[in-house]
Coordinates of N, CA, C and O in Angstrom, one line a residue:
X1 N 0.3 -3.9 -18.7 CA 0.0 -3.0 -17.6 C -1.5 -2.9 -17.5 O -2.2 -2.4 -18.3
X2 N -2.0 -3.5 -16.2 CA -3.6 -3.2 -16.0 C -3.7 -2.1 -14.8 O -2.7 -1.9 -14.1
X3 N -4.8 -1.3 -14.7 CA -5.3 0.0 -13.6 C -5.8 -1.2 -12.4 O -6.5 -2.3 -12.6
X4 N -5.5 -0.8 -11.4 CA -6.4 -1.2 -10.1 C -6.6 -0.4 -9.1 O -6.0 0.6 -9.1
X5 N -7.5 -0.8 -8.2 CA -8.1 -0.6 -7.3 C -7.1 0.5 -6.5 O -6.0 0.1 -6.9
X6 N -6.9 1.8 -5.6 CA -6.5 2.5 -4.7 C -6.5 1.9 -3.6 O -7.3 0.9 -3.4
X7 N -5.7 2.3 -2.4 CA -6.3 2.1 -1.1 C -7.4 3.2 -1.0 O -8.3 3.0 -0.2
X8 N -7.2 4.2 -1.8 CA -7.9 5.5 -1.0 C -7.0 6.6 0.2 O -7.7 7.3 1.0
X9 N -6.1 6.6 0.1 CA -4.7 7.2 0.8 C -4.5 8.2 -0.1 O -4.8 8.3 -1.2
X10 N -3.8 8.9 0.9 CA -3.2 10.3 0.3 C -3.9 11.6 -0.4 O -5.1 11.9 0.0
X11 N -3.3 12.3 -1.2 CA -4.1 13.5 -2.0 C -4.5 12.5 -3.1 O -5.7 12.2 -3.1
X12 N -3.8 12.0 -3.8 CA -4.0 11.2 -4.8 C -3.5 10.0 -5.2 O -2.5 10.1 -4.5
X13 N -3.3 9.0 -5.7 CA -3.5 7.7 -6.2 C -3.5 6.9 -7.2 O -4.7 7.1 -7.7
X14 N -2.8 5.8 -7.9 CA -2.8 5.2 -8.6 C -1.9 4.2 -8.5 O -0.7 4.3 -8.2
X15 N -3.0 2.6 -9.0 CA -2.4 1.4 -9.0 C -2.4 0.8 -9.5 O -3.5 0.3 -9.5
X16 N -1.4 0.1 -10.7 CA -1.4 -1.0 -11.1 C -0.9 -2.2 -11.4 O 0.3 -2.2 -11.2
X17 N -1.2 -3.2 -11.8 CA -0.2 -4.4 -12.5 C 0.3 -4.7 -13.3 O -0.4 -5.1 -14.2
X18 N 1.9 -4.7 -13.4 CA 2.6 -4.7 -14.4 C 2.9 -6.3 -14.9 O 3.2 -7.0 -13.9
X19 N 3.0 -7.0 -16.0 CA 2.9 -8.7 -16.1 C 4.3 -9.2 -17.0 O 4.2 -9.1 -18.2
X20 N 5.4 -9.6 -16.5 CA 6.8 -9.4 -17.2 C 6.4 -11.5 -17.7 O 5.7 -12.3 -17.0
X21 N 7.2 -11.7 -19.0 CA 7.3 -12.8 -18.9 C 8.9 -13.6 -18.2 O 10.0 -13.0 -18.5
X22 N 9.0 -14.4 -17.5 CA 9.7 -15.2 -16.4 C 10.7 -16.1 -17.3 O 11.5 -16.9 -16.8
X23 N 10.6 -16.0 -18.2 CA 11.9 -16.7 -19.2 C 10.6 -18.3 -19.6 O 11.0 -18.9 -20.7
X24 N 9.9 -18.8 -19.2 CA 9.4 -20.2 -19.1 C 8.5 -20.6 -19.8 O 8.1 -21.8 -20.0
X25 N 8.0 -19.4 -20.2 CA 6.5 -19.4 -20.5 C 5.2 -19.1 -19.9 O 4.1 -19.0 -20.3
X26 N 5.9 -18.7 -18.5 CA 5.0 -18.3 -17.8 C 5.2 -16.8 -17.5 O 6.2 -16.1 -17.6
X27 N 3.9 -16.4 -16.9 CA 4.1 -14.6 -16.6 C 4.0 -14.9 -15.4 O 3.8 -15.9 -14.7
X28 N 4.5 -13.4 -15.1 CA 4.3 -12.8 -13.2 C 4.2 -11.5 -12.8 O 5.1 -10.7 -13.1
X29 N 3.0 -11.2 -12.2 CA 2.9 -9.8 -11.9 C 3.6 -9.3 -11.1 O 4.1 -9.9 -10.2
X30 N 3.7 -7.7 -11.1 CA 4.2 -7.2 -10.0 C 3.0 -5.6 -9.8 O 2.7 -4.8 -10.6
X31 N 2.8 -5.7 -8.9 CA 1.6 -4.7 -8.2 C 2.1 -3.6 -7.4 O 3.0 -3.9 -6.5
X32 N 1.7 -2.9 -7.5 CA 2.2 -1.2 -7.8 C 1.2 -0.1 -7.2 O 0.3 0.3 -7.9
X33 N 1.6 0.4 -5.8 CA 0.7 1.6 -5.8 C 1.3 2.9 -5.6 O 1.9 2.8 -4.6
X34 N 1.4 4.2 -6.1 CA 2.1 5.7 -6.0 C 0.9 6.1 -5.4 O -0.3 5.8 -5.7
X35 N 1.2 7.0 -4.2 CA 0.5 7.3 -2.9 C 1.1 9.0 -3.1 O 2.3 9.3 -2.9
X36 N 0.5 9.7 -3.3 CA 1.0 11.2 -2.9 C 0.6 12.1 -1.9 O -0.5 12.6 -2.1
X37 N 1.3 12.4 -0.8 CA 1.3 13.1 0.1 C 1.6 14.4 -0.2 O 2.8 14.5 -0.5
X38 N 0.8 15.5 -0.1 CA 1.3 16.9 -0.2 C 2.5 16.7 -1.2 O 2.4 16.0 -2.2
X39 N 3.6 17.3 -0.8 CA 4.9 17.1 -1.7 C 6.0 15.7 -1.6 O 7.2 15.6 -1.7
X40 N 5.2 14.9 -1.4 CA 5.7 13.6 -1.1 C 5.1 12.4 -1.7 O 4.0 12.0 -1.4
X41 N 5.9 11.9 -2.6 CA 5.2 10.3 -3.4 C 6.2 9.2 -2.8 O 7.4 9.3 -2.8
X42 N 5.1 8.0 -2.1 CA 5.2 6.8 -1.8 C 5.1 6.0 -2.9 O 4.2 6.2 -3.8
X43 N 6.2 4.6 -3.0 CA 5.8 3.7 -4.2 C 5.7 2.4 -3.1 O 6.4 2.5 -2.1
X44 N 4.9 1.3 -3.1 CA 4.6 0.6 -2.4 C 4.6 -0.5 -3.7 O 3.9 -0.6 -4.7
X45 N 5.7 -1.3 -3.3 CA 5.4 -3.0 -4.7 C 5.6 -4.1 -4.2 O 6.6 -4.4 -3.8
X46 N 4.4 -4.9 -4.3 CA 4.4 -5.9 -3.7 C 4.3 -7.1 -4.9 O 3.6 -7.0 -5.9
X47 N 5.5 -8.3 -4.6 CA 5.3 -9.1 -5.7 C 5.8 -10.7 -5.0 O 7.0 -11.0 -4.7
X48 N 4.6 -11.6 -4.9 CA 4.3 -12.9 -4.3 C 4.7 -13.9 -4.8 O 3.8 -14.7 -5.3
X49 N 6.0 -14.4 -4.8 CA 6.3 -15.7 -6.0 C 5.5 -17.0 -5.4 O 5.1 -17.9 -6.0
X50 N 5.3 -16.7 -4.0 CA 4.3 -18.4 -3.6 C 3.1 -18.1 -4.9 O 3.0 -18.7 -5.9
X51 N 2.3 -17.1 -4.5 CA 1.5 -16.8 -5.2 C 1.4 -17.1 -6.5 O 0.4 -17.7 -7.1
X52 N 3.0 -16.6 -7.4 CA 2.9 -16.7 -8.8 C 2.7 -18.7 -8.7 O 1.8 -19.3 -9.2
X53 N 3.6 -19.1 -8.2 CA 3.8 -19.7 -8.5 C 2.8 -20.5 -8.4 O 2.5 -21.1 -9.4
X54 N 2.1 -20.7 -7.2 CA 0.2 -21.3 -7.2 C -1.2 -20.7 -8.5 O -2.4 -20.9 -8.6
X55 N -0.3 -19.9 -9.2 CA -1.4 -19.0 -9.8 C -2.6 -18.2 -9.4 O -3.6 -17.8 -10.0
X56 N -2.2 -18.1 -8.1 CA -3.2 -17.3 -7.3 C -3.0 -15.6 -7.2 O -1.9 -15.1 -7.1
X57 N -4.3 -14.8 -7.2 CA -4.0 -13.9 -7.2 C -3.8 -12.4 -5.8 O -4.6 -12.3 -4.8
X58 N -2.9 -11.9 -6.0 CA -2.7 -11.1 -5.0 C -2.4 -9.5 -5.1 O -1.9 -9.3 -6.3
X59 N -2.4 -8.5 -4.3 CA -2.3 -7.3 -4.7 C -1.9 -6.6 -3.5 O -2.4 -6.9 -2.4
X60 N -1.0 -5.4 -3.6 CA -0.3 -4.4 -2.4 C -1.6 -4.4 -1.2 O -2.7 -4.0 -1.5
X61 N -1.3 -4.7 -0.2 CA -2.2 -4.8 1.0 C -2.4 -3.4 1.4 O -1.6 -2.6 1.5
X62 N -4.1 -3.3 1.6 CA -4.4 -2.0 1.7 C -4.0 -1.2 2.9 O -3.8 0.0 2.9
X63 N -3.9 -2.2 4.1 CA -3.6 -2.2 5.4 C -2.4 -1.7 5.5 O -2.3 -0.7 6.2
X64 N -1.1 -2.2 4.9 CA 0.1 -1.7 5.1 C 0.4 -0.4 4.4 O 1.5 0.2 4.6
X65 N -0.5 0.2 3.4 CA -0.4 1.7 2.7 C -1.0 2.6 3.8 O -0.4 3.5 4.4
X66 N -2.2 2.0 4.0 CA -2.3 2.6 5.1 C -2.1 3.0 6.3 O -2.6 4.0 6.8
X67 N -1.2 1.9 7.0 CA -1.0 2.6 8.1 C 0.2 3.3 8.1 O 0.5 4.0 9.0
X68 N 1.6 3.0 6.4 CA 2.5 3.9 6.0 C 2.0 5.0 6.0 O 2.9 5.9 6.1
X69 N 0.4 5.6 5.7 CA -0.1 7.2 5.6 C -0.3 7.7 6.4 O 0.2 8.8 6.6
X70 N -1.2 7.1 7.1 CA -0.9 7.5 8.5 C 0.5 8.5 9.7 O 0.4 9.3 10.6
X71 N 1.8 7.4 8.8 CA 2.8 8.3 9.5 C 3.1 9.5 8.2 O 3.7 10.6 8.4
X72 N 2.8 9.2 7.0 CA 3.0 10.6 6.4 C 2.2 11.5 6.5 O 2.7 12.4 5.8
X73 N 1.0 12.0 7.2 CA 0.8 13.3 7.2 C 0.9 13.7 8.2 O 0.8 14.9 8.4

């Protein structure tokens, strides 16, 4: 499990990547952001097999937390 980046949403915030092994020998992330609104927590997880599978890297789009906050407050 690694810490990342926020969108900056909500009261408060926290993101990270979680890295499971895929049975092959290979890993794959899955990326993770909890968004809290007043009395209300959003979990947003985004996980890209093109991606894994290119070994390219990717992470929960800030854009779509965002404009999910937008309708939460």
């Amino acid at each position: 499990v690694a810490e990342e980046k926020t969108s900056g949403t909500g009261d408060a915030a926290v993101a990270f990547a979680a890295t499971s092994d895929l049975g092959d020998g290979d890993t794959g992330p899955v990326h993770v952001e909890v968004v809290r609104h007043g009395n209300t927590l959003a979990l947003y997880t985004t996980i890209n097999i093109g991606a894994m599978m290119a070994k390219k890297p990717y992470s929960v789009p800030a854009v779509v937390v965002k404009a999910q906050a937008a309708k939460l407050k």
